Amino acid sequence: MVLTTHALSWLRLDSRVAIMGILNVTPDSFSDGGLFLDPDKALERARRLIEEGADIVDVGGESTRPGAKPVSRDEECARVVPVIAAIRSRFAVPLSVDTSDPVVMAEAVAAGANFINDIRALTRPGALAAARDLKVPVCLMHSRAEPGTLSKASKETDVVAEVRTYLADRLAACVAAGLDRRHIVVDPGFGFGKNLAENAALMRALPEFVGLAPVLIGVSRKRMAGEPLGLPVGERLHSSIALALAGVSAGARIVRVHDVRETREAVRMWEWLYEPKEWVA
Ligand code: 9MG
């Protein structure tokens, strides 16, 4: 599927919140590692996400959980490219590739991806140029550290100012490099090197980010959805939905989740209440 309309208009973010379904093609992701490494299982997972109403499916081949092993470029391509190609040959759903590597970006887009989700905000060598040349929308996420060291990275700083400044700077770097500003989405990176209090502060301050670009949030099953209530990873559905709705109330327009159907219903109810004129089922 080639999404030719300009910028992100195909996600219709002005009229609804988009649900991004997570497809981890990894052996070691924190909540579903190893479940979808087999391409047939990955395709089945994609089918389910689409049936449940995902507006975009995010395919990733590198785990970002603390302690995760780095993955080589070849291995990352081998994990995500055939899966993206297989989904694209069967479904018209927009597809996102969760990667920081410029070669993986290019191969994924050639296989049918329409969006780049980069937890390193295009800071890897060659990533800015690749995103510019590929001309697909990009999510720039803030992270304080490499995934393997995430939980040790929190600092004694004003996290909101730090993240806002970082995202504004990366946005400016992208525009200076020739990316279309309308192609850019920002994400404060919940959990990425931030402690619980910092994650909470970022959620409360989310309205300060919406002036930069459309905001994407990822809170699904994360530590901040578990630790405050003492919930293990497998029991974080309701708390994840509560956080997703807090984010939507604060202005987030894309929500990255494992549990599409449940989150979508909650978000659509919120829209029915608070954005009735624009509400689309
Ligand atoms: C890949 N990945 C894991 N968590 C994420 C989050 O919070 N945001 C984005 N954009 N990507 C994420």
PDB file of C-alpha atoms and ligand atoms in Angstrom, residues 58 64 98 117 119 139 141 187 189-190 192 216-219 222 256, ligand 1:
ATOM      1  CA  ASP A  58       4.271  -1.205  14.736  1.00  0.00           C
ATOM      2  CA  THR A  64      13.971  -2.222  24.384  1.00  0.00           C
ATOM      3  CA  ASP A  98      10.300   0.333  15.128  1.00  0.00           C
ATOM      4  CA  ASN A 117       9.184   4.760  14.969  1.00  0.00           C
ATOM      5  CA  ILE A 119      13.263   5.395  20.055  1.00  0.00           C
ATOM      6  CA  CYS A 139       8.153   9.344  15.520  1.00  0.00           C
ATOM      7  CA  MET A 141      11.145   9.521  20.978  1.00  0.00           C
ATOM      8  CA  ASP A 187       7.019  10.973  22.122  1.00  0.00           C
ATOM      9  CA  GLY A 189       9.412   8.001  25.958  1.00  0.00           C
ATOM     10  CA  PHE A 190       7.662   6.773  29.086  1.00  0.00           C
ATOM     11  CA  PHE A 192      13.028   5.023  28.942  1.00  0.00           C
ATOM     12  CA  LEU A 216       2.478   9.516  20.587  1.00  0.00           C
ATOM     13  CA  ILE A 217       2.568   7.719  23.935  1.00  0.00           C
ATOM     14  CA  GLY A 218       3.593   4.196  24.886  1.00  0.00           C
ATOM     15  CA  VAL A 219       2.593   3.111  28.383  1.00  0.00           C
ATOM     16  CA  LYS A 222       5.079  -0.804  31.422  1.00  0.00           C
ATOM     17  CA  ARG A 256       0.975   2.460  21.212  1.00  0.00           C
TER      18      ARG A 256
HETATM   19  C1  9MG B   1       9.432   0.644  20.690  1.00  0.00           C
HETATM   20  N1  9MG B   1       8.846   1.273  21.850  1.00  0.00           N
HETATM   21  C2  9MG B   1       8.745   0.769  23.103  1.00  0.00           C
HETATM   22  N2  9MG B   1       8.156   1.663  23.913  1.00  0.00           N
HETATM   23  C3  9MG B   1       7.880   2.751  23.152  1.00  0.00           C
HETATM   24  C4  9MG B   1       7.290   3.994  23.399  1.00  0.00           C
HETATM   25  O1  9MG B   1       6.895   4.343  24.626  1.00  0.00           O
HETATM   26  N3  9MG B   1       7.157   4.866  22.393  1.00  0.00           N
HETATM   27  C5  9MG B   1       7.590   4.551  21.143  1.00  0.00           C
HETATM   28  N4  9MG B   1       7.437   5.477  20.172  1.00  0.00           N
HETATM   29  N5  9MG B   1       8.164   3.375  20.845  1.00  0.00           N
HETATM   30  C6  9MG B   1       8.305   2.499  21.837  1.00  0.00           C
END
